[in-house]
Tab-separated table of C-alpha atoms in Angstrom:
chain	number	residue	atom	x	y	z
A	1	UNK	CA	-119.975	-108.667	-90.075
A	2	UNK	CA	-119.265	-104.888	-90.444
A	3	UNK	CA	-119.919	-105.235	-94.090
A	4	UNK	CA	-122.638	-106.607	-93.826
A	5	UNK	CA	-124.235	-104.078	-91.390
A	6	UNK	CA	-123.026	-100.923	-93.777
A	7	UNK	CA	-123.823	-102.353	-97.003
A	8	UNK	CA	-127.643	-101.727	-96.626
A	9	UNK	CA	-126.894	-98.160	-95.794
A	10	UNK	CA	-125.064	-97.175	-98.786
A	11	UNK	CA	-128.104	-98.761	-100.923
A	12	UNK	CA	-130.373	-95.703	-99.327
A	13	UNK	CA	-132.310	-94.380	-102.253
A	14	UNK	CA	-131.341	-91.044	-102.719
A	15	UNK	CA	-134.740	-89.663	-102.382
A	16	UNK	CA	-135.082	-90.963	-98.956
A	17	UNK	CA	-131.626	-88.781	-97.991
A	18	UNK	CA	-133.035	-85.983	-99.796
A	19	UNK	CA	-136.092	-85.816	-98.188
A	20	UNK	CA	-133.936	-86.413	-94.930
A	21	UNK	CA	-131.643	-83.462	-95.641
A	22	UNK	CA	-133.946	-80.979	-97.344
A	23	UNK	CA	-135.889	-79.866	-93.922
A	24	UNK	CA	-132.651	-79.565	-92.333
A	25	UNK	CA	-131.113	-77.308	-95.424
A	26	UNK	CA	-134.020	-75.200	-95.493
A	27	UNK	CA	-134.204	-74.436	-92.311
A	28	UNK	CA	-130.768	-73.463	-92.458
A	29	UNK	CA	-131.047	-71.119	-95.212
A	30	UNK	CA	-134.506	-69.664	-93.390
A	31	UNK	CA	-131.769	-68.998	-90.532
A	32	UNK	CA	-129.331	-67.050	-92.547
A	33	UNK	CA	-131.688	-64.998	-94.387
A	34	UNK	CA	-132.726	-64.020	-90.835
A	35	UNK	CA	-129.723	-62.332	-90.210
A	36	UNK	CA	-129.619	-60.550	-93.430
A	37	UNK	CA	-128.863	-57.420	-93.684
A	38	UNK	CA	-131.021	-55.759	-96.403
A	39	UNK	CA	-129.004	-53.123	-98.894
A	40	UNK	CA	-130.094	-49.580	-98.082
A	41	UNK	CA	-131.777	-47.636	-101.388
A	42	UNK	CA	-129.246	-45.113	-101.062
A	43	UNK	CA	-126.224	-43.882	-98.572
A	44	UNK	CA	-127.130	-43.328	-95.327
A	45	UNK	CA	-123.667	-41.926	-93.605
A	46	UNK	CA	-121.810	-39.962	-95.959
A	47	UNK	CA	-118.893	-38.041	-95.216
A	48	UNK	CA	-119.697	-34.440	-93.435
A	49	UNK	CA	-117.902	-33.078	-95.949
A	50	UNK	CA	-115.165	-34.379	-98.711
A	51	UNK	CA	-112.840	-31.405	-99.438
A	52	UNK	CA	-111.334	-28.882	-97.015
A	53	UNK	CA	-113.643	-25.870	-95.426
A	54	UNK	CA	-112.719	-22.302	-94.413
A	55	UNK	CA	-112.769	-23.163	-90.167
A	56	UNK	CA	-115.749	-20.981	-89.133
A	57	UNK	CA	-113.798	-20.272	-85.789
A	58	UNK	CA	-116.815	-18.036	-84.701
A	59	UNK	CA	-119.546	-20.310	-84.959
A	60	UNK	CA	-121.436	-21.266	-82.107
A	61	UNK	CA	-119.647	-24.835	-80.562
A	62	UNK	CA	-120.745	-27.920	-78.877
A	63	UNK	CA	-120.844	-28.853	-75.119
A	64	UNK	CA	-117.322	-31.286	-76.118
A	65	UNK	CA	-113.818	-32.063	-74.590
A	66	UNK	CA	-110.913	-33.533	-76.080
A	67	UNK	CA	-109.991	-36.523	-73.187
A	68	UNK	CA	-106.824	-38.355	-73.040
A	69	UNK	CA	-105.882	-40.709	-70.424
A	70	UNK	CA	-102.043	-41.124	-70.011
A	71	UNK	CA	-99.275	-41.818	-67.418
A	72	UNK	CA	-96.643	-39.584	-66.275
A	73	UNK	CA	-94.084	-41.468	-68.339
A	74	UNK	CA	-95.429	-41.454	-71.624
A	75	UNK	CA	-95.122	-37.601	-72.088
A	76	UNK	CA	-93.379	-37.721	-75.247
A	77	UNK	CA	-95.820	-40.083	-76.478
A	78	UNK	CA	-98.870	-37.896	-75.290
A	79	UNK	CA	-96.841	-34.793	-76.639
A	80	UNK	CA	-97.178	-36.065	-80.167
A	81	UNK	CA	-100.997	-36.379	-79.915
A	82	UNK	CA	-101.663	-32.640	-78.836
A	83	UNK	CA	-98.639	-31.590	-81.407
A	84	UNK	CA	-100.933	-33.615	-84.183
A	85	UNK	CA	-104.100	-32.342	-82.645
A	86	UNK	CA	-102.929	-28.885	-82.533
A	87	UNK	CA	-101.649	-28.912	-85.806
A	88	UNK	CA	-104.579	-30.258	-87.559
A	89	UNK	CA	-107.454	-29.594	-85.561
A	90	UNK	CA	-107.787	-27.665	-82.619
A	91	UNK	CA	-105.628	-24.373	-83.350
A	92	UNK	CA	-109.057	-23.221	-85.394
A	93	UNK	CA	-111.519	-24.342	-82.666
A	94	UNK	CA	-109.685	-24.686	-78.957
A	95	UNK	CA	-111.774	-27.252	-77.530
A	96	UNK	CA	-110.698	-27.846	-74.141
A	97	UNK	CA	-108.760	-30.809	-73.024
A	98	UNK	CA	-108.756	-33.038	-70.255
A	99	UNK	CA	-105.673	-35.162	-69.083
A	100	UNK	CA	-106.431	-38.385	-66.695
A	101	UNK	CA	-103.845	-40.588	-64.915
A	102	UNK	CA	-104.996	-42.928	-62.122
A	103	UNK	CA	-101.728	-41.900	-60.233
A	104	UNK	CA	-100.280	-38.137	-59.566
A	105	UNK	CA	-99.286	-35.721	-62.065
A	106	UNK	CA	-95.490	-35.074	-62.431
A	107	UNK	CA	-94.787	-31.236	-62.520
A	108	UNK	CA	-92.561	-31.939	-65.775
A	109	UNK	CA	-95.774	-33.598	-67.705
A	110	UNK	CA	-98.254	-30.861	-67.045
A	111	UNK	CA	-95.326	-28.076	-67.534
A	112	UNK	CA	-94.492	-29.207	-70.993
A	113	UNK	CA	-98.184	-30.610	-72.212
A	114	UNK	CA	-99.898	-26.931	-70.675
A	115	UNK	CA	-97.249	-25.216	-73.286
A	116	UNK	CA	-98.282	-27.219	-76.190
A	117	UNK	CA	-102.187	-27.329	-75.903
A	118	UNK	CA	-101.529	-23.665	-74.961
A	119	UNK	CA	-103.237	-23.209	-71.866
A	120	UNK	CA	-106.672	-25.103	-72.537
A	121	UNK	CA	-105.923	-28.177	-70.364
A	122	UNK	CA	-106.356	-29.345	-67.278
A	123	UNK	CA	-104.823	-32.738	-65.150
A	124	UNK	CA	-107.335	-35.334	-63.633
A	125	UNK	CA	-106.341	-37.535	-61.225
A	126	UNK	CA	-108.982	-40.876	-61.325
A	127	UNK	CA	-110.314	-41.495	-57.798
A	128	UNK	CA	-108.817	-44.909	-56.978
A	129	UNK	CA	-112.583	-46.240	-55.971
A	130	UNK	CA	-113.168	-45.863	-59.909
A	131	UNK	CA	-109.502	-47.721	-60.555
A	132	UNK	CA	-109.987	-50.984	-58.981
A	133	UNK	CA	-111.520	-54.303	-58.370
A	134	UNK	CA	-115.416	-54.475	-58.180
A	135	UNK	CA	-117.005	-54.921	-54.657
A	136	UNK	CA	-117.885	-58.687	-54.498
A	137	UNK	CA	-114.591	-59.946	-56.623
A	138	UNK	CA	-112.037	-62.130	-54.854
A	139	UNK	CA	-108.776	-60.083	-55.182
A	140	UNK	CA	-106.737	-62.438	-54.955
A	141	UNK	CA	-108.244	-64.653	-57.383
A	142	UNK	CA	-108.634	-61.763	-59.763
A	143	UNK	CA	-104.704	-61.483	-59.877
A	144	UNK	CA	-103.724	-65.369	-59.786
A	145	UNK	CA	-106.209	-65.197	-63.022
A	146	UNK	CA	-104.493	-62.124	-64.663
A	147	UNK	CA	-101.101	-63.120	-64.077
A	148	UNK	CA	-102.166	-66.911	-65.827
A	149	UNK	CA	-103.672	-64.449	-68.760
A	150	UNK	CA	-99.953	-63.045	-69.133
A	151	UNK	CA	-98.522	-66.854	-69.304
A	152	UNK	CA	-100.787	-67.494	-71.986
A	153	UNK	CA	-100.124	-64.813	-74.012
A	154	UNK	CA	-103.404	-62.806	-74.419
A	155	UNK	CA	-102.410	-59.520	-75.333
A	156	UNK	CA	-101.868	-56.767	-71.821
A	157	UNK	CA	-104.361	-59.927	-70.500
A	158	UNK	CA	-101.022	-60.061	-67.747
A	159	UNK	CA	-101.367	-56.238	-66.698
A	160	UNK	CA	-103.612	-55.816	-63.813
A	161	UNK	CA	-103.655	-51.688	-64.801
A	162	UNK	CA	-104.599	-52.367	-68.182
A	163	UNK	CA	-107.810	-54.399	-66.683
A	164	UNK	CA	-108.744	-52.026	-64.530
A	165	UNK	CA	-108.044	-49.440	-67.564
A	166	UNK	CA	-110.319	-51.528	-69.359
A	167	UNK	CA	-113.541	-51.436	-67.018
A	168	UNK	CA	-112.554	-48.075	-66.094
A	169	UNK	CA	-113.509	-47.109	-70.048
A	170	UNK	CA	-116.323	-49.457	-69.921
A	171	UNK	CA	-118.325	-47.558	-67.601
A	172	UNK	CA	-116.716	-45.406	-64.643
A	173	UNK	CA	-115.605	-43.285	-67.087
A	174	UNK	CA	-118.857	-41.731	-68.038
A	175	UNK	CA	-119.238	-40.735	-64.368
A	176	UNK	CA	-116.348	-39.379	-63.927
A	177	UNK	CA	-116.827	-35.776	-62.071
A	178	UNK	CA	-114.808	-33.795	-63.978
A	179	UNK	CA	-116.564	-34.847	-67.763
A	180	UNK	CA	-119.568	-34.341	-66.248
A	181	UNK	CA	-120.758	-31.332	-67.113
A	182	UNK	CA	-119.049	-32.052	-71.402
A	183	UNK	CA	-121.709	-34.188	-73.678
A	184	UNK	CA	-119.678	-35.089	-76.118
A	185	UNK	CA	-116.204	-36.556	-76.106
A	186	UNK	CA	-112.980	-36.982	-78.528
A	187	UNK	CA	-110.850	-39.799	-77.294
A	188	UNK	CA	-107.291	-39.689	-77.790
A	189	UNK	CA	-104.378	-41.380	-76.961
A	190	UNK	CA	-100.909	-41.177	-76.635
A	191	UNK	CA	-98.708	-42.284	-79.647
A	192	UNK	CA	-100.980	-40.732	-82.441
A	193	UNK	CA	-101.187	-38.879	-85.522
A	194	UNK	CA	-103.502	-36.987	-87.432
A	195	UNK	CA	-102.710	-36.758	-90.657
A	196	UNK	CA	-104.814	-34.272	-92.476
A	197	UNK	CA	-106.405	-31.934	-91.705
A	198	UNK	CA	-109.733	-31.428	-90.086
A	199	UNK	CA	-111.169	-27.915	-90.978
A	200	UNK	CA	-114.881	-28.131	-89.927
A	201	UNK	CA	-115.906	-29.229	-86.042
A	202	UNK	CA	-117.364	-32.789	-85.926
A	203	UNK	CA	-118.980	-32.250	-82.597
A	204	UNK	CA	-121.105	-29.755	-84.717
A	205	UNK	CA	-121.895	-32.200	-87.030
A	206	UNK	CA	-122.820	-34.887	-85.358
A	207	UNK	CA	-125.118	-33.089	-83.426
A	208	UNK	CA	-126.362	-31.418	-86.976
A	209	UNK	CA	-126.770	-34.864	-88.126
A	210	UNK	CA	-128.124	-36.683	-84.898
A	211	UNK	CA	-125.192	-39.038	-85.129
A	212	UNK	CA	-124.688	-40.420	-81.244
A	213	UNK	CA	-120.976	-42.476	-82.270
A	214	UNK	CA	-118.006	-41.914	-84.501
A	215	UNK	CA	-115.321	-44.113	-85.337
A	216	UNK	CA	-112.170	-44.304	-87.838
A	217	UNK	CA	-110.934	-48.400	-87.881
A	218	UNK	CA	-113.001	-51.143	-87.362
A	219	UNK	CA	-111.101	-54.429	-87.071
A	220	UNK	CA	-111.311	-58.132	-84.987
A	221	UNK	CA	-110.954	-58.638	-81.300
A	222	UNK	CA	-108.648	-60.923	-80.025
A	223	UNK	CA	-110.911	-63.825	-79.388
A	224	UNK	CA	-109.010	-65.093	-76.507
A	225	UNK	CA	-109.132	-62.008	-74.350
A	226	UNK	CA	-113.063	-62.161	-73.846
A	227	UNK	CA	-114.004	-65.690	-75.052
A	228	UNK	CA	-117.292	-65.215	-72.517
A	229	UNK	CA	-117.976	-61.519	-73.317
A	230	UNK	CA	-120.725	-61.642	-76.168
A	231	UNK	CA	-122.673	-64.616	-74.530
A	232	UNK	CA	-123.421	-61.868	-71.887
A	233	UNK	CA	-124.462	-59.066	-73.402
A	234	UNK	CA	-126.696	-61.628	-75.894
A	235	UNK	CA	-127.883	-62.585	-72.591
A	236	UNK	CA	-128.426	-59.120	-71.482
A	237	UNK	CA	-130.146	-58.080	-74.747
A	238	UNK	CA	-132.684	-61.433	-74.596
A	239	UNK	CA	-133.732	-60.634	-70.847
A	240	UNK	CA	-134.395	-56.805	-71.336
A	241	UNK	CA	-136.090	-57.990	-74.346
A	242	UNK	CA	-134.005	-55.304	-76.674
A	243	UNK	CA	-135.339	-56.105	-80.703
A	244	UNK	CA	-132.828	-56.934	-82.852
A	245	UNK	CA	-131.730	-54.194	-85.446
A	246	UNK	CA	-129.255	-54.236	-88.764
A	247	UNK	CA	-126.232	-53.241	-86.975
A	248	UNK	CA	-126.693	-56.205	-84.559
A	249	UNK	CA	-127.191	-58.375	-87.438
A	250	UNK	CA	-124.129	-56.861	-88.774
A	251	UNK	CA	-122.105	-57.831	-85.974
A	252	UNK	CA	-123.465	-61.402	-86.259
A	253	UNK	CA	-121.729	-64.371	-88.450
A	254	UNK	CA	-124.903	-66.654	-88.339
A	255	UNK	CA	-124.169	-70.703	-87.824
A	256	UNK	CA	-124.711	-72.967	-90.783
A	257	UNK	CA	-125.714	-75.902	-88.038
A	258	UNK	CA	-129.276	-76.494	-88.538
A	259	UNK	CA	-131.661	-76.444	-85.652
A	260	UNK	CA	-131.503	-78.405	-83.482
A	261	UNK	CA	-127.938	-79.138	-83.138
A	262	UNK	CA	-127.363	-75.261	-83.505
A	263	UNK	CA	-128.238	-75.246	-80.003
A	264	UNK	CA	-124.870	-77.366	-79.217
A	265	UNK	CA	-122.561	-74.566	-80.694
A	266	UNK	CA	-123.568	-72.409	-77.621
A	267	UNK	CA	-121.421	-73.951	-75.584
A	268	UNK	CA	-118.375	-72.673	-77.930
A	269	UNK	CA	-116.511	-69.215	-76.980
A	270	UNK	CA	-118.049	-65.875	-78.060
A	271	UNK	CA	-121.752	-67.859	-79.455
A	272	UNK	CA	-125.272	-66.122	-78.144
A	273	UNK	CA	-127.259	-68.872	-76.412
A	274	UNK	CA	-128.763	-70.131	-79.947
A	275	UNK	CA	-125.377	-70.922	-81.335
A	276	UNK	CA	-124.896	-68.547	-83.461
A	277	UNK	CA	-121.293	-66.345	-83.446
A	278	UNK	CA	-120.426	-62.898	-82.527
A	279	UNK	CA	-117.528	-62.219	-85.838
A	280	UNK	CA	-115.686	-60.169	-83.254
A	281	UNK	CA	-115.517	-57.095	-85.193
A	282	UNK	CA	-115.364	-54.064	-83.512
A	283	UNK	CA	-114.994	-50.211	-83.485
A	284	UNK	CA	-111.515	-49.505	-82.242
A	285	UNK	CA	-111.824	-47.557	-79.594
A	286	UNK	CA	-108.642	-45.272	-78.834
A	287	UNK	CA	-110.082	-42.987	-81.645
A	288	UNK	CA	-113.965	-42.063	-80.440
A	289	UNK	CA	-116.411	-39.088	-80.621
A	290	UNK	CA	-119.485	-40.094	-79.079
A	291	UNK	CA	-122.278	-38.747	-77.689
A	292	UNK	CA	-122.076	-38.829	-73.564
A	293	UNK	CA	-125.027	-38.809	-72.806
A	294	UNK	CA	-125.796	-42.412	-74.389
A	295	UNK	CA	-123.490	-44.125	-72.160
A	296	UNK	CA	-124.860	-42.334	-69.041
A	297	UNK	CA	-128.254	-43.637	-69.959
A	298	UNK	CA	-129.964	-45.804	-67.679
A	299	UNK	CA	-130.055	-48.720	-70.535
A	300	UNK	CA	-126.212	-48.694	-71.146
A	301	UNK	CA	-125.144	-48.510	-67.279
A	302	UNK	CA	-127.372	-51.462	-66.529
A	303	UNK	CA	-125.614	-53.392	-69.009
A	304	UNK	CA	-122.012	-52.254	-67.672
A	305	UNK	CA	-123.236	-53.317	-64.166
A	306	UNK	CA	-124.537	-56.302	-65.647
A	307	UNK	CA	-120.990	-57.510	-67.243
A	308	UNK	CA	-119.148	-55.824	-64.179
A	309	UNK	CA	-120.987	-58.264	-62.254
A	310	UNK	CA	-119.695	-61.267	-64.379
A	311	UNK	CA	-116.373	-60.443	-63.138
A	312	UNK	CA	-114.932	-61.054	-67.000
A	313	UNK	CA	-113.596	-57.439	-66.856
A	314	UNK	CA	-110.880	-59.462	-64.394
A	315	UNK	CA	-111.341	-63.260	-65.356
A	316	UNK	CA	-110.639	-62.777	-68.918
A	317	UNK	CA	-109.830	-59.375	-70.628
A	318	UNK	CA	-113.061	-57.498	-71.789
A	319	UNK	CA	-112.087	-54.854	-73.241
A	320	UNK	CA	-113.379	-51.105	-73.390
A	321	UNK	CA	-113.733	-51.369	-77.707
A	322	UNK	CA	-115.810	-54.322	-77.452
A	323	UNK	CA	-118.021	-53.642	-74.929
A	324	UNK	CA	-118.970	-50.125	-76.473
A	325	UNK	CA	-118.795	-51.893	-80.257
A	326	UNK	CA	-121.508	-54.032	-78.596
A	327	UNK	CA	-123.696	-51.901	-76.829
A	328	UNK	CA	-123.898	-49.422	-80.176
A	329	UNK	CA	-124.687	-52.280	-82.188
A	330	UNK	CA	-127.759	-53.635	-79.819
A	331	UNK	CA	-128.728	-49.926	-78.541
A	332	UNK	CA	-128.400	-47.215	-81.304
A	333	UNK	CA	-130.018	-46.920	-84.642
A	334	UNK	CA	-127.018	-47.719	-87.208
A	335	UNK	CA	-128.008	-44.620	-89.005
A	336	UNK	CA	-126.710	-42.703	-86.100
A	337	UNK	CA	-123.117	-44.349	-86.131
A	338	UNK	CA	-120.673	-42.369	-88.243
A	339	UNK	CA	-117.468	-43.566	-90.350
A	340	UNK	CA	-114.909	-40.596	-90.259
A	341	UNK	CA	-113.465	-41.904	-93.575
A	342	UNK	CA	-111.874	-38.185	-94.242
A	343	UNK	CA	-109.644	-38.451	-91.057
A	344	UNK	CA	-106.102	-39.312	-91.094
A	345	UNK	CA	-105.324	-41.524	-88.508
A	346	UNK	CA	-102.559	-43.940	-87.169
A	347	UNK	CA	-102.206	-45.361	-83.835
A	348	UNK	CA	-99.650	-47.972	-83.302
A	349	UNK	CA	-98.900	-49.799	-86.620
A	350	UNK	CA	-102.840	-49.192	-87.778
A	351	UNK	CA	-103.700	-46.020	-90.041
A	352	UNK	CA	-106.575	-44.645	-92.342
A	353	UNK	CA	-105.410	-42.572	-94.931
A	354	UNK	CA	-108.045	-41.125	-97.638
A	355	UNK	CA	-107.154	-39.581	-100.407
A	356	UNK	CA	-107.116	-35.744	-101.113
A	357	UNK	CA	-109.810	-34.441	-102.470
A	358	UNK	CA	-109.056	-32.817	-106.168
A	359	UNK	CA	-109.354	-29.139	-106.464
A	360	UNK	CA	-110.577	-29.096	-102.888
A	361	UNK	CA	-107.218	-27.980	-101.162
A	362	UNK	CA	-107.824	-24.097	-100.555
A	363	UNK	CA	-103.825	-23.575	-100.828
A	364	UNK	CA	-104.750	-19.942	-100.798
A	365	UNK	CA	-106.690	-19.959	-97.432
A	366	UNK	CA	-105.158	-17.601	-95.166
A	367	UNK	CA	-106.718	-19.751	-92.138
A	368	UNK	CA	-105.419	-22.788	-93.161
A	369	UNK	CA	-101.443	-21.726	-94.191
A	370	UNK	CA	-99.567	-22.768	-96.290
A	371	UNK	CA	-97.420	-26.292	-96.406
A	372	UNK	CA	-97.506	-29.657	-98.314
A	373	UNK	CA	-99.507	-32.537	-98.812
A	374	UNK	CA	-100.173	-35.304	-100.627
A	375	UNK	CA	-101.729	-35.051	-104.331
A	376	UNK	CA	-104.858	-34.973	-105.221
A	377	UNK	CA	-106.929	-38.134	-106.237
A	378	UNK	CA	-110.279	-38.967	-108.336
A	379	UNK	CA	-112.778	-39.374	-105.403
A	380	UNK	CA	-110.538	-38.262	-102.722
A	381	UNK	CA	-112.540	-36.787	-99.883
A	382	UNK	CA	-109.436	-35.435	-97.618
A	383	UNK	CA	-108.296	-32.216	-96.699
A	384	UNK	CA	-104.590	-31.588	-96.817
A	385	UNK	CA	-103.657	-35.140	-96.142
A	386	UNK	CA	-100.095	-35.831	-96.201
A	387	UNK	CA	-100.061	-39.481	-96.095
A	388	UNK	CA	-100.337	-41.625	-99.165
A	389	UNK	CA	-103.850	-41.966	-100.335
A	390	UNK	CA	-103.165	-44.578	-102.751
A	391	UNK	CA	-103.305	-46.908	-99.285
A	392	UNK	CA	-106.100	-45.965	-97.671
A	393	UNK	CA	-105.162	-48.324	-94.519
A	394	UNK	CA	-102.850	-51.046	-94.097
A	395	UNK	CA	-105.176	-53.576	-92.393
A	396	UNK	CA	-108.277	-55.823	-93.625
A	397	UNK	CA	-111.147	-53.951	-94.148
A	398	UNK	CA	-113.205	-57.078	-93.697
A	399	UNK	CA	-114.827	-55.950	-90.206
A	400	UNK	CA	-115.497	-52.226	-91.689
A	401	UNK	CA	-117.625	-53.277	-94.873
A	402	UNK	CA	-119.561	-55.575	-92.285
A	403	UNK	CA	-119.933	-53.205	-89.847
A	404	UNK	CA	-121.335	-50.560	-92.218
A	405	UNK	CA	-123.754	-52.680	-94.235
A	406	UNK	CA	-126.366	-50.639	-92.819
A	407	UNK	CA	-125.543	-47.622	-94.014
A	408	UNK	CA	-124.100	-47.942	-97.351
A	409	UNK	CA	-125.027	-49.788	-100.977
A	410	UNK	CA	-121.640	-50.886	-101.304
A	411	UNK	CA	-121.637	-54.414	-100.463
A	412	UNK	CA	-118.024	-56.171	-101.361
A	413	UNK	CA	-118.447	-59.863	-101.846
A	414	UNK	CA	-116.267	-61.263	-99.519
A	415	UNK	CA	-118.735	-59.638	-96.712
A	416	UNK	CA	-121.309	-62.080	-97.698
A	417	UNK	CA	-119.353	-64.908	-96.942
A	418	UNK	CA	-117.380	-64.451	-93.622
């Protein structure tokens, strides 16, 4: 009996399935080339500049801090940042830095970290109204949900500190009263190294250049920390009726489903109400110089109340990277973004490393010093590097080629695809 039924189906003409299918492929392929992002004529973020500078340590500065939040025992670790930062950086321009902890300073911390930034810091301590649960979120349920977070496995999902850390970045931060009165910001954390060296000031530059955010590694969230995350801000963005620009497009990896079951994949995690997927690439966010003054905008602090109000900064584990990889992409023109491809940087088992630049070393500055570095590559851009620049990082660079398609002509393959 089931033969019989089937049999007649497999004798469907084949122009009767193609003219079935064809609407359906078509409007799938209308759907993709929607999210296309068009090749730029030429290169619209270059580096600042691609061989080492004479430091013009008299030149008028920007209104910037160096900020680092840290805890009391992870001196060593925060040590090594302002050694590195020192070294590489800030001996030429002494920007002044600002140390947060949501907890009180130990004498021994500030003693020791005072010495090595010599004299330009100061200690923070986060007022614990900006370092804790949202009015209007059960507590209790909040911590039940955290701890299960931990059980599963999600990455610091099982740390209520590193939640609060998390929302903290998010959006409190910007408000804080001490960073007030600084409009632009270098992020650091403990545990890092710079690894060449960085002779001109980028605050300069990216106000020179009307860049608004910098970033060194782009990479992929851990989808099962904030499975709910980009269905929000998509939801956001459609009620304030924000347009759609490249860099959201970039940030996009567009569902083959035709319309109308497209619809249906909305109900998977990190899909916009259409159906169509957030790639969860990001801007990693421990390294950061950014323009303040964005994220105090009225635009940017609706959307953090917005998502605080979700709760998801709690219920799952949104975290600080996303949330401002997000916002960029729907709020700022990509052209204003900026790739710090010339920086040296590692944090945790994640580095950039570019290549020096040849002839570009100035070993007889008397600014600079002397020392050693690295040799000296075709098309190296960096200054005095002294990691290998034959491996410019040691993770995919999948999410950075997508994340800069609107800026550059270079367009590998694979980007198409994924």
């Amino acid at each position: 009996m089931l033969r019989r039924i089937i049999r007649p189906a497999r004798r469907l003409p084949v122009w009767l399935l193609l003219s079935v299918a064809t609407p359906f492929v078509f409007e799938v392929i209308l759907h993709l080339w929607r999210y296309n992002v068009p090749r730029p004529a030429t290169e619209l973020d270059t580096p600042f500049f691609t061989s080492c500078q004479e430091p013009d340590v008299g030149a008028k500065q920007e209104n910037a801090v160096l900020v680092m939040l840290a805890r009391n025992h992870e001196l060593e670790k925060a040590n090594r940042t302002i050694t590195s930062i020192e070294k590489h950086f800030n001996r030429w321009f002494n920007y002044p830095i600002v140390f947060l902890n949501d907890n009180k300073w130990d004498s021994r911390f500030i003693e020791v970290l005072n010495k090595t930034s010599r004299g330009l810091a100061t200690f923070e301590v986060i007022p614990r109204d900006q370092w804790t649960f949202p009015e209007g979120v059960d507590v209790s349920a909040a911590k039940q949900n955290i701890k299960e977070q931990g059980q599963r496995g999600i990455p610091h999902a099982g740390e209520e500190g590193y939640h609060h850390m998390c929302r903290f970045y998010s959006g409190k931060f910007y408000q804080l009263e001490a960073l007030k009165k600084y409009k632009w910001y270098w992020r650091l954390e403990p545990d890092v190294d710079f690894t060449c060296a960085i002779t001109y000031d980028p605050f300069v530059q990216m106000a020179r250049h009307k860049k608004v955010y910098g970033f060194t590694i782009a990479l992929w969230e851990v989808g099962k920390s904030c499975p709910g995350l980009f269905r929000s801000v998509a939801d956001w963005k459609e009620m304030m009726g924000i347009p759609t620009n490249n860099l959201w497009k970039a940030m996009i990896s567009a569902s083959w489903v035709p319309f109308p079951f497209r619809r249906f994949m909305s109900w998977l995690p990190y899909r916009d109400a259409y159906g169509d997927e957030w790639s969860l690439c990001h801007y990693w966010s421990n390294f950061e110089i950014a323009d303040m003054d964005f994220f105090r905008t009225r635009a940017y602090q609706d959307l953090f109340e917005y998502l605080d109000k979700k709760g998801g900064f709690y219920f799952e584990r949104w975290g600080d990277a996303a949330v401002h990889s997000l916002a960029v992409a729907m709020l700022v023109d990509p052209r204003k973004v900026h790739h710090f491809e010339d920086f040296g940087y590692r944090h945790d088992q994640l580095y950039q490393c570019p290549a020096n630049a040849p002839g570009g070393q100035l070993p007889d500055s008397p600014l600079l010093g002397g020392g050693t570095w690295a040799p000296e590559m075709d098309n190296g851009i960096g200054c005095r590097c002294e990691c290998d620049g034959r491996t410019p990082r040691n993770h995919p660079g999948y999410c950075l080629n997508k994340l800069k398609q609107p800026t550059t002509v270079k367009r590998p393959w694979l980007t198409w695809f994924l």
